[in-house]
PDB file of C-alpha atoms in Angstrom:
ATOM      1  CA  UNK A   1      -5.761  -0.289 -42.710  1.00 53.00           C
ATOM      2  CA  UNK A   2      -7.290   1.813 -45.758  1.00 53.00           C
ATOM      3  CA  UNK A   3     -11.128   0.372 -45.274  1.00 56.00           C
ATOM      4  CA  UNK A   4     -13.731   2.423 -43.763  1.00 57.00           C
ATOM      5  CA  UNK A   5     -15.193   2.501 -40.322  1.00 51.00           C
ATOM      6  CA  UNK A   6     -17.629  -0.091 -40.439  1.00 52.00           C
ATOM      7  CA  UNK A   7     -21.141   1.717 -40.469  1.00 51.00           C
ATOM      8  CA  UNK A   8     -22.639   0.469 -36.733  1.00 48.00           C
ATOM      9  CA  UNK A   9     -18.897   2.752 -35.580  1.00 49.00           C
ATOM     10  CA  UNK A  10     -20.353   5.084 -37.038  1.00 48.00           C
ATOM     11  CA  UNK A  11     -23.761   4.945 -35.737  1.00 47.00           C
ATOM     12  CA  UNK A  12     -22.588   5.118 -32.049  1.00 47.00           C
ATOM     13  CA  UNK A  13     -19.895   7.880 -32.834  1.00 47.00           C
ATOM     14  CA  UNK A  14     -22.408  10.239 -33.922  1.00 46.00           C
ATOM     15  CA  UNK A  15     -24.656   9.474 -30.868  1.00 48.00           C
ATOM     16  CA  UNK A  16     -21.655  10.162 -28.217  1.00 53.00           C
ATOM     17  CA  UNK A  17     -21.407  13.661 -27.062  1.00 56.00           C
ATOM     18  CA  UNK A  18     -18.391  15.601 -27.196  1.00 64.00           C
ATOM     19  CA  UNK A  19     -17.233  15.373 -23.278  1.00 64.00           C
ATOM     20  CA  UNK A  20     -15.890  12.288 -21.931  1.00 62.00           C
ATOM     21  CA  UNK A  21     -18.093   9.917 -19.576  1.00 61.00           C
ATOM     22  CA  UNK A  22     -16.238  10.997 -16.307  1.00 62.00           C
ATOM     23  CA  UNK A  23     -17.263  14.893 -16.411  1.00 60.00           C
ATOM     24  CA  UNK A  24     -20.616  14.543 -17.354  1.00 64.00           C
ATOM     25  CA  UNK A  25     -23.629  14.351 -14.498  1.00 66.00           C
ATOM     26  CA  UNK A  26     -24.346  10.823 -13.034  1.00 62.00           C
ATOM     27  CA  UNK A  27     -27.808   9.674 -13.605  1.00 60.00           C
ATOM     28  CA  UNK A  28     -30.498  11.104 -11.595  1.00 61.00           C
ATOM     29  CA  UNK A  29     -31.548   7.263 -10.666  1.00 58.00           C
ATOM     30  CA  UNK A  30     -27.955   6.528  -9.171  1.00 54.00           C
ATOM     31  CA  UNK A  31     -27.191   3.925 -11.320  1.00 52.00           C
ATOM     32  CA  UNK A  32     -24.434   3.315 -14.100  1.00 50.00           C
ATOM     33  CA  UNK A  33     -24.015   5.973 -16.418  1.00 47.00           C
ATOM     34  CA  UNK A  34     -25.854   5.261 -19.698  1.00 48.00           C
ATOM     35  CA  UNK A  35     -22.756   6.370 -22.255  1.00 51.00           C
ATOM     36  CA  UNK A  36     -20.466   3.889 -20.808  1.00 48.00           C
ATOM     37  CA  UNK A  37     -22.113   0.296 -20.544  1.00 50.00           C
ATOM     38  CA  UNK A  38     -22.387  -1.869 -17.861  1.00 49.00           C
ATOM     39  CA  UNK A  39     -20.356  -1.775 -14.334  1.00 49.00           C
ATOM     40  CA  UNK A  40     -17.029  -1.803 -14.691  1.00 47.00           C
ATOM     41  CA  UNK A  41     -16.867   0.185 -18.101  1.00 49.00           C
ATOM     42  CA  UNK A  42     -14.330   2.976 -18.202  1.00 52.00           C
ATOM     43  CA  UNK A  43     -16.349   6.248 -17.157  1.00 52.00           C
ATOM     44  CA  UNK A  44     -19.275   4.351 -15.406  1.00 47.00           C
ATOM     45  CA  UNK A  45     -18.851   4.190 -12.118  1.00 53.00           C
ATOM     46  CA  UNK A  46     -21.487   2.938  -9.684  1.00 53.00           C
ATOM     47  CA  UNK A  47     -22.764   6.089  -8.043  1.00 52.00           C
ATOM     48  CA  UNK A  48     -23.716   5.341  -4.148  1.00 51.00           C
ATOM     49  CA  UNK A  49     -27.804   5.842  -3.753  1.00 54.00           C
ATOM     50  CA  UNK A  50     -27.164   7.625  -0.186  1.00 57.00           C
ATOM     51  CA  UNK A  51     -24.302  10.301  -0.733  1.00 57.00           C
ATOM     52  CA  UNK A  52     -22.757   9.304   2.099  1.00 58.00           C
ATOM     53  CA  UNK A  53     -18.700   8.571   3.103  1.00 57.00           C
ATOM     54  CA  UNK A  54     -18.143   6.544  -0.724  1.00 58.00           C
ATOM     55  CA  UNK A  55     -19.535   9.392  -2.506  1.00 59.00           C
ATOM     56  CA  UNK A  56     -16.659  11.550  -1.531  1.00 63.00           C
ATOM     57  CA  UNK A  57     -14.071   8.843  -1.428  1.00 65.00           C
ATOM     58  CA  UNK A  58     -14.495   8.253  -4.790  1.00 62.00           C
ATOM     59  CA  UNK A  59     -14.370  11.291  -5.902  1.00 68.00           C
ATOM     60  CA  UNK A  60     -11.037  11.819  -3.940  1.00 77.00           C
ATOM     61  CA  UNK A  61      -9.488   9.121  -3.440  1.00 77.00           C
ATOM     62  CA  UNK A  62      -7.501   8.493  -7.037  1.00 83.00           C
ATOM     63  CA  UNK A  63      -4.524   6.354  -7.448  1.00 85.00           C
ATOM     64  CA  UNK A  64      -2.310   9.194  -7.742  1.00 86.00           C
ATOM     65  CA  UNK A  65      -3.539  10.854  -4.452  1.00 86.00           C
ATOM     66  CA  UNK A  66      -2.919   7.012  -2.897  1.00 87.00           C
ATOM     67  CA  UNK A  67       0.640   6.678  -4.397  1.00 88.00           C
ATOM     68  CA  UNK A  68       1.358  10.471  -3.296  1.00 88.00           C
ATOM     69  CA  UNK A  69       0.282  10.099   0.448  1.00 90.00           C
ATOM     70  CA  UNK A  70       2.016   6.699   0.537  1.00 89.00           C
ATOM     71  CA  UNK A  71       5.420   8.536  -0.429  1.00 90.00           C
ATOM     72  CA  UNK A  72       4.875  10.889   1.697  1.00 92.00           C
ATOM     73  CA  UNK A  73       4.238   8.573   4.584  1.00 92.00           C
ATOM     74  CA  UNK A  74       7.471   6.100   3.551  1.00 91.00           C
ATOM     75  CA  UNK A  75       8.995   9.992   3.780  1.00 93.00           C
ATOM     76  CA  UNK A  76       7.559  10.886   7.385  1.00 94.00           C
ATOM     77  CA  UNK A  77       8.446   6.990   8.369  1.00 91.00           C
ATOM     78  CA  UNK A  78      11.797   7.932   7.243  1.00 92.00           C
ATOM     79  CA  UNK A  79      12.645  10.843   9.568  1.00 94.00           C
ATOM     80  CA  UNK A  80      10.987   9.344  12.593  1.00 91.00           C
ATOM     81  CA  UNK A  81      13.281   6.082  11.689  1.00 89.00           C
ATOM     82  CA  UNK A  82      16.511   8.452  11.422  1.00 91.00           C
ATOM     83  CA  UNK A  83      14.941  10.753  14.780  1.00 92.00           C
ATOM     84  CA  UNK A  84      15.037   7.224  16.727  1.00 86.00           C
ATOM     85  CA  UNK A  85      19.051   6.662  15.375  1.00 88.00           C
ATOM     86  CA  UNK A  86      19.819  10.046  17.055  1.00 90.00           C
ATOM     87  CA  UNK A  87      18.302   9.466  19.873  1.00 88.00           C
ATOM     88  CA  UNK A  88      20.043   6.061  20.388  1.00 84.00           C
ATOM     89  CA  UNK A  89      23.173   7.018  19.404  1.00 86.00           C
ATOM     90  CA  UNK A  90      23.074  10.030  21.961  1.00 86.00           C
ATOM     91  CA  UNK A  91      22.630   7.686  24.824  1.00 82.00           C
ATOM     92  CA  UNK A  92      25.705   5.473  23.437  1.00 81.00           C
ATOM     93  CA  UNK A  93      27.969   5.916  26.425  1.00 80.00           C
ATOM     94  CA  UNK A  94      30.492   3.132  26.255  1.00 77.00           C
ATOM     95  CA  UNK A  95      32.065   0.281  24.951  1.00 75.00           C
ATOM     96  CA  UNK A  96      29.176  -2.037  26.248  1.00 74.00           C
ATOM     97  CA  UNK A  97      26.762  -0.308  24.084  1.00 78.00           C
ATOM     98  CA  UNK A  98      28.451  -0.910  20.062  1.00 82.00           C
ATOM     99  CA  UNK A  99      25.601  -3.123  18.885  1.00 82.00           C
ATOM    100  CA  UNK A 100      23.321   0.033  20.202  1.00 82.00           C
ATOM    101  CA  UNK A 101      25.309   2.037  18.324  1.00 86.00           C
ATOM    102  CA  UNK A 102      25.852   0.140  14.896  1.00 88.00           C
ATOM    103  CA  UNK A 103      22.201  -0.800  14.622  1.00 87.00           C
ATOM    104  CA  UNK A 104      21.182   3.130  15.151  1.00 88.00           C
ATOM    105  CA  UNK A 105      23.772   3.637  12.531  1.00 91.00           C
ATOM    106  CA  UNK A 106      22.788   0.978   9.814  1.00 90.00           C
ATOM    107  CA  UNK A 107      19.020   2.226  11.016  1.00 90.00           C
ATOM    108  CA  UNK A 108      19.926   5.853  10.129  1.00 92.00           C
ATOM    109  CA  UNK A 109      21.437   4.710   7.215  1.00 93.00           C
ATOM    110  CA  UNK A 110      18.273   2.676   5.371  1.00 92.00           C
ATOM    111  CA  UNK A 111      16.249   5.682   6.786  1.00 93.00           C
ATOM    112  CA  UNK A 112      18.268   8.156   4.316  1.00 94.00           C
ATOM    113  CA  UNK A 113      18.327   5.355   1.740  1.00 94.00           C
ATOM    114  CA  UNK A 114      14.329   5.408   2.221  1.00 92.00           C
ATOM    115  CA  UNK A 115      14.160   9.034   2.131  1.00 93.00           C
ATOM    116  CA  UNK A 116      16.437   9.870  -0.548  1.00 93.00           C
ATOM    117  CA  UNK A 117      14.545   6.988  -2.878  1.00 93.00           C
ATOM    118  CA  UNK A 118      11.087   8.973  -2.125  1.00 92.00           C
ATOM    119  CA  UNK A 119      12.201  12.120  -2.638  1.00 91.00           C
ATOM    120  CA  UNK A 120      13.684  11.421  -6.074  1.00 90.00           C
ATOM    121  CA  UNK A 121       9.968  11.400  -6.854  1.00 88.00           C
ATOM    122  CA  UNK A 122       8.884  15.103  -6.190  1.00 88.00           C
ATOM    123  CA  UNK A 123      12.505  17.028  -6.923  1.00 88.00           C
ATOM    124  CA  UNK A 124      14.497  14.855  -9.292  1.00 89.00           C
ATOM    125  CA  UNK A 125      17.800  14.763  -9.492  1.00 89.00           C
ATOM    126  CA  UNK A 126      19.472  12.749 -12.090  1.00 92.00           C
ATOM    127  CA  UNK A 127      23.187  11.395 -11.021  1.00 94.00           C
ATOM    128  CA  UNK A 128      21.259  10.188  -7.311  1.00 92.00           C
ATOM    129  CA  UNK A 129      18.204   8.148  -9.288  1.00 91.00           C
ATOM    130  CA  UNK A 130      21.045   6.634 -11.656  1.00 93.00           C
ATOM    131  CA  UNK A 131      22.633   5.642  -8.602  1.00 94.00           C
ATOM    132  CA  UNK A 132      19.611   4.575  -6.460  1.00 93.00           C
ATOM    133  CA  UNK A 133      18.817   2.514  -9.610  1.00 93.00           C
ATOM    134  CA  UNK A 134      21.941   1.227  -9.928  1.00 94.00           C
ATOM    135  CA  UNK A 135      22.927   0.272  -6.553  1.00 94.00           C
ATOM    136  CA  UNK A 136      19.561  -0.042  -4.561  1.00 93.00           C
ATOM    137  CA  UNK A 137      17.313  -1.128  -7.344  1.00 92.00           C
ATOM    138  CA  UNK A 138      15.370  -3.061  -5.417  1.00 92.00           C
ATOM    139  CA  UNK A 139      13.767   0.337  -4.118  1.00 90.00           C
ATOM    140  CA  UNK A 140      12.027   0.346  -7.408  1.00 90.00           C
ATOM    141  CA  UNK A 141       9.848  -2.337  -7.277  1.00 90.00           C
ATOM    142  CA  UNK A 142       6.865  -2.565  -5.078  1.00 86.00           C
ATOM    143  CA  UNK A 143       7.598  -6.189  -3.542  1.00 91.00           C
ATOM    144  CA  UNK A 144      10.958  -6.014  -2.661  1.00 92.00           C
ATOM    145  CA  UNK A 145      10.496  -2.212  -1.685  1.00 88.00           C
ATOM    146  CA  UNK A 146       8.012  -4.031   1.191  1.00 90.00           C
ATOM    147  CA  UNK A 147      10.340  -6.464   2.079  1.00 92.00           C
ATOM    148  CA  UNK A 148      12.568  -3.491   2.843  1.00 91.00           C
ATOM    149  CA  UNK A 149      10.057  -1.705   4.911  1.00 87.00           C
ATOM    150  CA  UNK A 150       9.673  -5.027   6.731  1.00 90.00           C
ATOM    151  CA  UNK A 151      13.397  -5.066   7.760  1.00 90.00           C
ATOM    152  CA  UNK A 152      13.610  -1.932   8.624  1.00 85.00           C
ATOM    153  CA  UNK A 153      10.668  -2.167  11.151  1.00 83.00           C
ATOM    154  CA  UNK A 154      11.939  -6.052  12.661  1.00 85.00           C
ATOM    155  CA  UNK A 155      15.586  -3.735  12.817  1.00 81.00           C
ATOM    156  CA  UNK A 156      13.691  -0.887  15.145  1.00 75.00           C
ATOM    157  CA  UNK A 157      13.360  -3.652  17.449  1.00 78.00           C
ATOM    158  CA  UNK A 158      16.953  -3.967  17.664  1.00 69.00           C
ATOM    159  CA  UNK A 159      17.089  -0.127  19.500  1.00 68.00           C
ATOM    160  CA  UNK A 160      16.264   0.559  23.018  1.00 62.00           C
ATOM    161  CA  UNK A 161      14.458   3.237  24.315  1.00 58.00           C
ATOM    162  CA  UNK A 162      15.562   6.107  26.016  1.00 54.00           C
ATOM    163  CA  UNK A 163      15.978   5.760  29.209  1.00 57.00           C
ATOM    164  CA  UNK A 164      15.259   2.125  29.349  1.00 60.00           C
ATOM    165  CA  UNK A 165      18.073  -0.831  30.156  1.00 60.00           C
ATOM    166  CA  UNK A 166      18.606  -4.407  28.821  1.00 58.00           C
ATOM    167  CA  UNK A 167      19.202  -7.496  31.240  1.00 57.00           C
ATOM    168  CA  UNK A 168      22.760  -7.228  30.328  1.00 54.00           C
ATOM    169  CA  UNK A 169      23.346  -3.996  31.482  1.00 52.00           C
ATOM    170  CA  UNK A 170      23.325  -4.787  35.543  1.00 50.00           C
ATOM    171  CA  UNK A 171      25.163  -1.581  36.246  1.00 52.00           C
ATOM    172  CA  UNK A 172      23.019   0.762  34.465  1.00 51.00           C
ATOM    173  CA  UNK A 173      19.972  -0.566  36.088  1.00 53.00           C
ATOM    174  CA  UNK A 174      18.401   1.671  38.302  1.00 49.00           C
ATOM    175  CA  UNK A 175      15.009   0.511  40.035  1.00 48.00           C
TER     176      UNK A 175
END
């Protein structure tokens, strides 16, 4: 813990500028940066020869920027789930239709569950996380957080469209 830096440390840390890897110019050859080693290194990525489509994904595509645009997809997925519950329970019009109406409402439900989980992200709001966590806390991890997405899209199936009729429904069949 008290010894010195051994002296080929040294060596390379006087050799290393003072900006990381990542901002400084790729190579002029378009090959792996010389500060950081070989391919896979952090701050030597492969630069594409041609410029073309990678050479911008790469520099915009991040992990955060994929996380953020998947959020805000599960959001959009959210109120077209909860937009479909409306419209199915507005065409509820009587007794024959309850399983129309309690899958639009268990549909509208997981929709605000969905939304209300993703939005926790970007305005937070302590006492509704605790209580995501607690209750829903599968929401928090990516595998069963699919699974739920999964349901959710097999339960969709379980919702007419407007202006559509099942076999069932004799009377309200109009050709």
């Amino acid at each position: 813990l008290g010894r010195a830096a051994p002296h080929h440390l040294e060596r390379h840390s006087e050799a290393m500028s003072s900006e990381p890897a990542w901002m400084s110019e790729p190579p002029a050859d378009g090959g792996v940066a010389s500060t950081g080693g070989g391919a896979g290194a952090p701050g030597s990525a492969v630069q594409p020869k041609d410029g073309g489509i990678m050479a911008c994904c790469a520099e915009c595509i991040t992990p955060l920027r994929f996380k953020r645009f998947l959020s805000f997809w599960n959001i959009t997925m959210a109120a077209l789930m909860g937009l479909c519950s409306v419209m199915t329970i507005e065409n509820v019009d009587g007794a024959d239709d309850t399983d129309d109406l309690f899958v639009s409402l268990y549909n509208f439900i997981f929709a605000f569950l969905l939304a209300s989980y993703e939005a926790t992200k970007y305005w937070p709001y302590p006492r509704l996380h605790d209580m995501l966590r607690r209750y829903f806390g599968f929401l928090f991890y990516s595998f069963s957080r699919s699974g739920y997405l999964v349901f959710c899209a097999f339960l969709q199936f379980g919702l007419n469209a407007p202006g559509t009729c099942k076999e069932s429904d004799d009377d309200a069949c109009v050709e």
